[in-house]
CSV table of C-alpha atoms and ligand atoms in Angstrom, one decimal:
chain,number,residue,atom,x,y,z
A,358,MET,CA,-131.4,-36.0,92.9
A,359,THR,CA,-133.4,-33.8,95.2
A,360,THR,CA,-132.2,-31.5,97.8
A,361,VAL,CA,-135.5,-32.2,100.3
A,362,ALA,CA,-135.2,-29.7,103.7
A,363,TRP,CA,-138.0,-31.1,105.9
A,364,LEU,CA,-138.9,-29.3,109.3
A,365,GLY,CA,-140.7,-31.2,111.5
A,366,LEU,CA,-141.2,-34.7,112.7
A,367,GLY,CA,-143.6,-35.6,114.9
A,368,ALA,CA,-146.7,-38.6,114.3
A,369,MET,CA,-146.5,-37.7,110.9
A,370,GLY,CA,-143.3,-35.7,109.3
A,371,SER,CA,-140.9,-38.5,110.9
A,372,ARG,CA,-142.5,-41.1,109.3
A,373,MET,CA,-143.4,-39.5,106.2
A,374,ALA,CA,-139.6,-37.8,105.6
A,375,LEU,CA,-138.4,-41.4,106.6
A,376,ARG,CA,-139.9,-42.6,103.2
A,377,LEU,CA,-138.2,-39.7,101.1
A,378,VAL,CA,-134.9,-40.8,102.8
A,379,ARG,CA,-135.4,-43.9,101.7
A,380,ALA,CA,-136.8,-43.6,98.0
A,381,GLY,CA,-133.0,-42.4,98.2
A,382,HIS,CA,-132.8,-38.3,98.8
A,383,GLU,CA,-131.1,-36.3,99.9
A,384,VAL,CA,-133.2,-35.3,103.2
A,385,VAL,CA,-131.5,-32.2,105.8
A,386,VAL,CA,-134.0,-32.2,109.0
A,387,TRP,CA,-134.8,-30.1,111.1
A,388,ASN,CA,-137.1,-30.6,114.7
A,389,ARG,CA,-137.3,-28.2,117.1
A,390,SER,CA,-136.4,-30.6,120.0
A,391,ARG,CA,-133.3,-32.4,118.2
A,392,ALA,CA,-133.2,-35.6,119.7
A,393,ARG,CA,-136.3,-36.8,117.3
A,394,ALA,CA,-134.2,-35.6,114.1
A,395,GLU,CA,-131.2,-37.6,115.4
A,396,GLU,CA,-133.6,-40.4,115.2
A,397,LEU,CA,-134.3,-40.7,111.8
A,398,ALA,CA,-131.3,-42.3,110.5
A,399,GLY,CA,-130.5,-41.7,106.6
A,400,ALA,CA,-131.0,-38.0,106.9
A,401,ARG,CA,-128.6,-35.1,108.6
A,402,VAL,CA,-129.9,-32.8,111.0
A,403,ALA,CA,-129.7,-28.9,110.2
A,404,ALA,CA,-129.6,-27.1,113.9
A,405,THR,CA,-132.2,-24.7,112.5
A,406,PRO,CA,-134.5,-24.1,109.9
A,407,ALA,CA,-132.6,-21.7,108.4
A,408,ASP,CA,-129.3,-24.0,107.3
A,409,ALA,CA,-132.2,-27.0,107.4
A,410,VAL,CA,-133.3,-24.5,104.3
A,411,ARG,CA,-130.5,-22.9,102.9
A,412,HIS,CA,-129.1,-24.8,100.5
A,413,ALA,CA,-132.2,-27.0,99.6
A,414,ASP,CA,-135.1,-27.6,95.7
A,415,LEU,CA,-137.5,-28.7,97.3
A,416,VAL,CA,-138.3,-27.6,102.0
A,417,VAL,CA,-141.7,-29.2,103.2
A,418,SER,CA,-142.8,-28.4,105.9
A,419,MET,CA,-144.9,-30.1,108.3
A,420,LEU,CA,-145.9,-28.6,112.0
A,421,ALA,CA,-148.3,-28.6,113.9
A,422,GLY,CA,-150.3,-25.6,113.3
A,423,PRO,CA,-150.3,-22.5,112.2
A,424,ALA,CA,-148.5,-20.6,115.2
A,425,ALA,CA,-145.6,-23.3,114.5
A,426,VAL,CA,-145.7,-22.2,111.0
A,427,ARG,CA,-145.4,-19.1,111.3
A,428,GLU,CA,-142.8,-18.9,113.6
A,429,VAL,CA,-141.2,-21.1,111.0
A,430,GLY,CA,-142.0,-18.9,108.5
A,431,PRO,CA,-140.1,-15.7,108.4
A,432,ALA,CA,-136.5,-18.6,109.0
A,433,ILE,CA,-137.5,-20.6,105.3
A,434,ALA,CA,-138.4,-16.6,103.8
A,435,ALA,CA,-135.0,-15.4,104.3
A,436,GLN,CA,-133.0,-18.8,103.2
A,437,ALA,CA,-134.8,-20.1,99.6
A,438,ARG,CA,-132.9,-19.3,96.5
A,439,ALA,CA,-135.4,-18.5,94.3
A,440,GLY,CA,-136.8,-21.4,92.1
A,441,THR,CA,-137.0,-23.7,95.4
A,442,THR,CA,-140.8,-24.5,96.0
A,443,VAL,CA,-141.8,-25.0,99.7
A,444,ILE,CA,-145.0,-27.5,100.0
A,445,ASP,CA,-146.0,-27.0,102.7
A,446,MET,CA,-148.8,-30.3,104.6
A,447,SER,CA,-149.5,-29.3,108.2
A,448,THR,CA,-153.6,-28.3,108.1
A,449,ILE,CA,-152.5,-24.7,108.9
A,450,GLY,CA,-156.2,-22.9,107.0
A,451,PRO,CA,-156.3,-21.0,104.0
A,452,ASP,CA,-155.3,-17.6,106.1
A,453,THR,CA,-152.1,-18.9,106.9
A,454,VAL,CA,-151.4,-20.7,103.7
A,455,THR,CA,-152.0,-16.6,101.9
A,456,TRP,CA,-149.9,-14.9,105.1
A,457,LEU,CA,-146.8,-17.9,104.0
A,458,ARG,CA,-146.5,-17.3,99.7
A,459,ASP,CA,-146.7,-13.6,100.9
A,460,ALA,CA,-144.2,-13.8,103.2
A,461,LEU,CA,-142.1,-15.7,100.4
A,462,PRO,CA,-138.7,-14.3,98.3
A,463,ASP,CA,-140.1,-13.8,94.3
A,464,GLY,CA,-139.2,-16.6,93.3
A,465,VAL,CA,-140.1,-18.6,95.9
A,466,THR,CA,-143.0,-21.1,95.2
A,467,LEU,CA,-145.5,-22.1,98.0
A,468,LEU,CA,-148.0,-24.8,97.4
A,469,ASP,CA,-150.5,-26.4,100.7
A,470,ALA,CA,-150.3,-29.5,100.7
A,471,PRO,CA,-151.8,-31.1,103.8
A,472,VAL,CA,-153.0,-34.3,103.6
A,473,LEU,CA,-155.8,-37.5,105.1
A,474,GLY,CA,-154.9,-40.4,106.8
A,475,SER,CA,-152.4,-41.2,109.5
A,476,VAL,CA,-149.2,-42.1,110.7
A,477,ALA,CA,-150.3,-45.9,109.2
A,478,GLU,CA,-150.8,-44.7,105.8
A,479,ALA,CA,-148.0,-41.8,106.1
A,480,GLU,CA,-145.3,-45.0,107.1
A,481,GLU,CA,-147.1,-47.5,103.7
A,482,GLY,CA,-147.1,-43.7,101.5
A,483,THR,CA,-150.7,-44.1,101.6
A,484,LEU,CA,-151.8,-40.4,102.3
A,485,THR,CA,-154.6,-38.6,100.1
A,486,LEU,CA,-152.5,-34.7,99.6
A,487,LEU,CA,-154.7,-32.0,98.8
A,488,VAL,CA,-152.8,-29.8,96.4
A,489,GLY,CA,-153.4,-26.4,96.0
A,490,GLY,CA,-151.4,-23.7,93.8
A,491,PRO,CA,-149.9,-23.6,90.5
A,492,ASP,CA,-149.8,-26.7,88.0
A,493,ASP,CA,-146.5,-26.6,87.0
A,494,ALA,CA,-145.3,-26.8,90.5
A,495,VAL,CA,-147.7,-29.2,91.2
A,496,THR,CA,-146.5,-31.1,87.9
A,497,ARG,CA,-142.7,-30.8,89.2
A,498,TRP,CA,-142.7,-31.8,92.7
A,499,THR,CA,-146.1,-34.7,91.6
A,500,PRO,CA,-142.8,-37.9,91.5
A,501,LEU,CA,-141.7,-37.1,94.6
A,502,LEU,CA,-145.3,-36.9,96.3
A,503,SER,CA,-146.2,-39.6,94.8
A,504,GLU,CA,-143.2,-41.4,97.5
A,505,LEU,CA,-146.1,-39.8,100.7
A,506,GLY,CA,-149.2,-40.4,99.0
A,507,ARG,CA,-151.9,-39.6,96.4
A,508,PRO,CA,-151.9,-36.3,95.0
A,509,VAL,CA,-154.6,-34.6,94.6
A,510,HIS,CA,-155.0,-30.9,92.9
A,511,LEU,CA,-158.1,-29.1,94.0
A,512,GLY,CA,-157.3,-25.3,92.5
A,513,PRO,CA,-155.1,-22.4,93.7
A,514,SER,CA,-152.9,-21.3,97.0
A,515,GLY,CA,-155.4,-22.3,99.8
A,516,ALA,CA,-157.0,-24.9,97.9
A,517,GLY,CA,-156.0,-27.6,99.9
A,518,ALA,CA,-155.9,-25.8,103.0
A,519,ALA,CA,-159.4,-25.6,102.4
A,520,ALA,CA,-160.5,-29.3,100.6
A,521,LYS,CA,-158.5,-30.5,104.9
A,522,LEU,CA,-160.9,-28.0,107.0
A,523,VAL,CA,-164.0,-29.6,104.6
A,524,ALA,CA,-162.8,-32.9,106.1
A,525,ASN,CA,-162.2,-32.0,109.3
A,526,ASN,CA,-165.3,-30.8,109.7
A,527,ALA,CA,-166.7,-34.2,108.6
A,528,LEU,CA,-164.4,-35.8,110.9
A,529,ILE,CA,-165.3,-34.1,114.8
A,530,GLY,CA,-169.1,-33.9,113.3
A,531,THR,CA,-168.8,-37.7,112.2
A,532,VAL,CA,-167.6,-38.7,115.8
A,533,GLY,CA,-169.4,-35.4,117.9
A,534,VAL,CA,-172.3,-37.1,115.9
A,535,LEU,CA,-172.0,-40.7,116.7
A,536,ALA,CA,-171.0,-40.0,120.8
A,537,GLU,CA,-174.3,-38.0,121.5
A,538,SER,CA,-176.1,-40.7,119.6
A,539,LEU,CA,-174.7,-43.8,121.9
A,540,SER,CA,-175.2,-41.2,124.6
A,541,LEU,CA,-178.8,-41.0,123.7
A,542,ALA,CA,-179.3,-44.9,123.8
A,543,ASP,CA,-177.8,-44.8,126.6
A,544,ALA,CA,-180.3,-41.7,128.0
A,545,LEU,CA,-183.3,-44.1,127.0
A,546,GLY,CA,-182.5,-46.8,127.8
A,547,LEU,CA,-181.0,-48.9,125.2
A,548,PRO,CA,-179.5,-51.6,125.4
A,549,ARG,CA,-175.2,-51.9,123.9
A,550,ASP,CA,-176.1,-53.7,121.2
A,551,VAL,CA,-179.1,-52.2,120.5
A,552,ALA,CA,-177.7,-49.4,120.0
A,553,TRP,CA,-174.8,-51.4,117.4
A,554,GLN,CA,-177.4,-52.8,116.2
A,555,VAL,CA,-179.2,-50.2,115.3
A,556,LEU,CA,-177.1,-46.9,114.8
A,557,GLY,CA,-175.6,-49.8,111.9
A,558,LEU,CA,-179.1,-48.9,110.3
A,559,THR,CA,-178.0,-45.4,109.4
A,560,PRO,CA,-175.1,-43.2,107.0
A,561,LEU,CA,-173.1,-43.9,110.4
A,562,ALA,CA,-172.9,-47.4,109.1
A,563,ASP,CA,-169.2,-47.4,109.0
A,564,GLN,CA,-168.3,-45.1,111.6
A,565,ALA,CA,-169.8,-46.8,114.2
A,566,ARG,CA,-167.8,-49.6,113.4
A,567,ARG,CA,-164.7,-48.6,112.5
A,568,ARG,CA,-165.5,-47.2,116.1
A,569,ARG,CA,-166.6,-49.2,118.3
A,570,PRO,CA,-163.1,-51.6,119.2
A,571,ALA,CA,-162.6,-48.5,121.0
A,572,ILE,CA,-165.2,-47.5,122.8
A,573,ASP,CA,-165.6,-51.3,124.1
A,574,SER,CA,-161.9,-50.9,125.3
A,575,GLY,CA,-162.4,-47.6,126.7
A,576,SER,CA,-158.9,-47.4,125.1
A,577,TYR,CA,-157.9,-44.1,122.6
A,578,PRO,CA,-154.1,-44.2,121.8
A,579,PRO,CA,-152.6,-41.6,120.2
A,580,ARG,CA,-153.0,-41.7,115.8
A,581,PHE,CA,-154.3,-37.2,115.3
A,582,ALA,CA,-153.8,-35.8,119.0
A,583,LEU,CA,-156.8,-34.6,120.2
A,584,SER,CA,-155.6,-31.9,120.9
A,585,LEU,CA,-154.7,-31.1,117.3
A,586,ALA,CA,-158.6,-32.0,116.3
A,587,LEU,CA,-159.1,-28.7,118.4
A,588,LYS,CA,-156.8,-27.1,117.1
A,589,ASP,CA,-158.3,-28.1,113.3
A,590,ALA,CA,-161.9,-26.7,114.6
A,591,GLY,CA,-161.1,-23.8,115.8
A,592,LEU,CA,-159.7,-22.5,112.2
A,593,ILE,CA,-162.6,-24.4,110.8
A,594,VAL,CA,-164.9,-21.8,113.3
A,595,ALA,CA,-162.8,-19.2,112.6
A,596,ALA,CA,-163.2,-19.6,109.1
A,597,ALA,CA,-167.1,-20.1,109.0
A,598,GLU,CA,-167.0,-16.6,110.8
A,599,ASN,CA,-164.6,-14.9,108.8
A,600,ALA,CA,-166.9,-15.5,105.7
A,601,GLY,CA,-170.6,-14.9,107.9
A,602,ARG,CA,-171.0,-18.0,107.7
A,603,ARG,CA,-173.3,-19.6,110.4
A,604,MET,CA,-172.0,-23.0,111.6
A,605,PRO,CA,-173.8,-24.1,114.7
A,606,LEU,CA,-173.1,-28.0,114.9
A,607,ALA,CA,-169.1,-27.3,114.2
A,608,ARG,CA,-169.2,-24.4,116.8
A,609,ALA,CA,-171.1,-27.6,119.5
A,610,GLY,CA,-168.4,-29.6,118.5
A,611,ARG,CA,-165.9,-26.8,118.7
A,612,ALA,CA,-166.7,-26.7,122.2
A,613,TRP,CA,-166.8,-30.5,122.9
A,614,LEU,CA,-163.6,-31.0,122.1
A,615,THR,CA,-162.3,-27.8,124.6
A,616,GLU,CA,-164.1,-29.6,127.2
A,617,ALA,CA,-161.8,-32.8,126.7
A,618,ASP,CA,-159.1,-31.5,126.3
A,619,ALA,CA,-159.7,-29.6,129.4
A,620,ALA,CA,-160.9,-33.1,131.5
A,621,GLY,CA,-157.0,-34.3,129.8
A,622,ARG,CA,-157.3,-36.0,126.8
A,623,GLY,CA,-155.8,-33.9,125.0
A,624,GLY,CA,-152.5,-36.3,124.5
A,625,GLU,CA,-155.7,-39.5,122.8
A,626,ASP,CA,-156.7,-39.8,120.1
A,627,TYR,CA,-159.4,-37.2,118.7
A,628,THR,CA,-161.1,-39.9,119.5
A,629,ALA,CA,-161.7,-40.4,122.9
A,630,LEU,CA,-164.4,-37.6,122.7
A,631,LEU,CA,-166.1,-40.5,122.5
A,632,GLY,CA,-164.9,-42.0,125.7
A,633,HIS,CA,-165.8,-38.2,127.1
A,634,ILE,CA,-169.0,-37.5,125.6
A,635,LEU,CA,-169.9,-41.5,127.0
A,636,GLY,CA,-168.5,-40.9,130.4
A,637,GLU,CA,-166.5,-42.6,130.0
A,638,GLU,CA,-163.0,-43.1,132.1
A,639,ASP,CA,-159.8,-43.9,129.8
A,640,GLN,CA,-159.4,-47.4,129.8
A,641,ARG,CA,-155.5,-47.6,129.2
B,31,NAP,P1,-147.0,-34.3,116.2
B,31,NAP,O1,-146.5,-35.5,116.3
B,31,NAP,O2,-148.1,-33.0,117.4
B,31,NAP,O3,-145.8,-33.0,115.6
B,31,NAP,C1,-145.6,-31.9,115.7
B,31,NAP,C2,-145.3,-31.2,115.2
B,31,NAP,O4,-144.5,-29.9,115.0
B,31,NAP,C3,-143.4,-31.6,116.1
B,31,NAP,O5,-143.0,-31.4,114.9
B,31,NAP,C4,-143.2,-30.3,116.9
B,31,NAP,O6,-141.8,-30.4,117.7
B,31,NAP,C5,-143.4,-29.5,116.1
B,31,NAP,N1,-144.3,-27.7,116.4
B,31,NAP,C6,-144.8,-27.5,117.2
B,31,NAP,N2,-145.2,-26.6,117.8
B,31,NAP,C7,-144.6,-25.9,116.8
B,31,NAP,C8,-143.3,-24.4,117.0
B,31,NAP,N3,-144.3,-23.5,117.6
B,31,NAP,N4,-141.9,-24.0,116.1
B,31,NAP,C9,-141.4,-25.0,115.4
B,31,NAP,N5,-142.4,-26.7,115.4
B,31,NAP,C10,-143.3,-26.6,116.5
B,31,NAP,O7,-148.3,-33.5,115.6
B,31,NAP,P2,-148.3,-34.7,114.2
B,31,NAP,O8,-149.6,-34.9,114.0
B,31,NAP,O9,-147.3,-34.8,112.9
B,31,NAP,O10,-149.1,-34.1,112.3
B,31,NAP,C11,-148.8,-32.9,112.2
B,31,NAP,C12,-150.1,-32.2,111.3
B,31,NAP,O11,-150.5,-33.3,110.4
B,31,NAP,C13,-150.7,-31.5,112.3
B,31,NAP,O12,-151.1,-29.7,111.4
B,31,NAP,C14,-152.1,-32.1,112.7
B,31,NAP,O13,-153.0,-31.3,112.6
B,31,NAP,C15,-151.5,-32.8,110.6
B,31,NAP,N6,-152.7,-33.8,110.3
B,31,NAP,C16,-152.3,-34.9,111.6
B,31,NAP,C17,-152.5,-36.2,111.4
B,31,NAP,C18,-152.8,-37.6,111.9
B,31,NAP,O14,-153.6,-37.9,112.5
B,31,NAP,N7,-152.0,-37.9,112.8
B,31,NAP,C19,-153.8,-36.6,110.1
B,31,NAP,C20,-153.9,-35.3,109.0
B,31,NAP,C21,-153.3,-34.3,109.4
B,31,NAP,P3,-141.7,-30.9,118.5
B,31,NAP,O15,-140.9,-32.1,118.3
B,31,NAP,O16,-140.3,-30.0,118.8
B,31,NAP,O17,-142.4,-31.1,119.3
């Protein structure tokens, strides 16, 4: 049996850690707000990240973003024993993966494995895990990761984190273009039914079909919080700038998310960006 230290029991982490408990692993959990850790039936609660990590074979972090990982990372580095693997599944970008890898002592291996999918997929174990890191560690942990979804090994350390930014750039951009297309239809006097019909004939057809119920109801209950999408948009723009790439569309996505967040929509689902761009009040 593997002893797993699980750090971070938010919307995603709580569901993922529960799957490992149910699969029969010994899971020691730590969460910054202890109450959430105590809600996780079948897991032992650690008072600090260091206590969770001390006796673990595997350490998994599923935290909000780079700031959280940089806060918790030193405790992982101080306590992880040689032979331990650390898997970070948060969306943090390749720079923070490199920072964490450099902070870990010799003999401790890091995999980056951010996820595609949201809370439903986390609950059902059908996430896609975008994995970066050495072959042997990926092979070793594939059976356990398969309890959470489908691991896809994309390359060396940082490849998973990079891939996740690519995926989220597509996600954020698509929602932005959908919203602006509907806004244009409104401005040109096309009834919404006609706008949906037209969008159904474009590359946005699938997104239009999926997002229409939320737009029609004006309700965007949180799965992937808009504030987290804004964090990701910031990571994407920073990565592009560091590489000297011009990405005005990514900047526009970040600008829209910044506005929506400032308008108080950060706790809603990121698709509340649609409501914000369309000038609709939240109907919840
Ligand atoms: P969440 O519900 O906001 O949970 C965030 C977690 O990070 C909580 O455990 C929180 O602790 C912890 N945390 C935040 N700041 C911290 C700090 N400074 N120090 C220590 N712990 C800190 O987020 P989530 O939806 O589970 O997402 C987790 C990660 O997965 C994020 O990187 C997100 O971008 C990514 N992701 C999310 C989704 C989704 O659909 N939700 C999908 C794919 C990827 P507290 O409980 O104490 O606040």
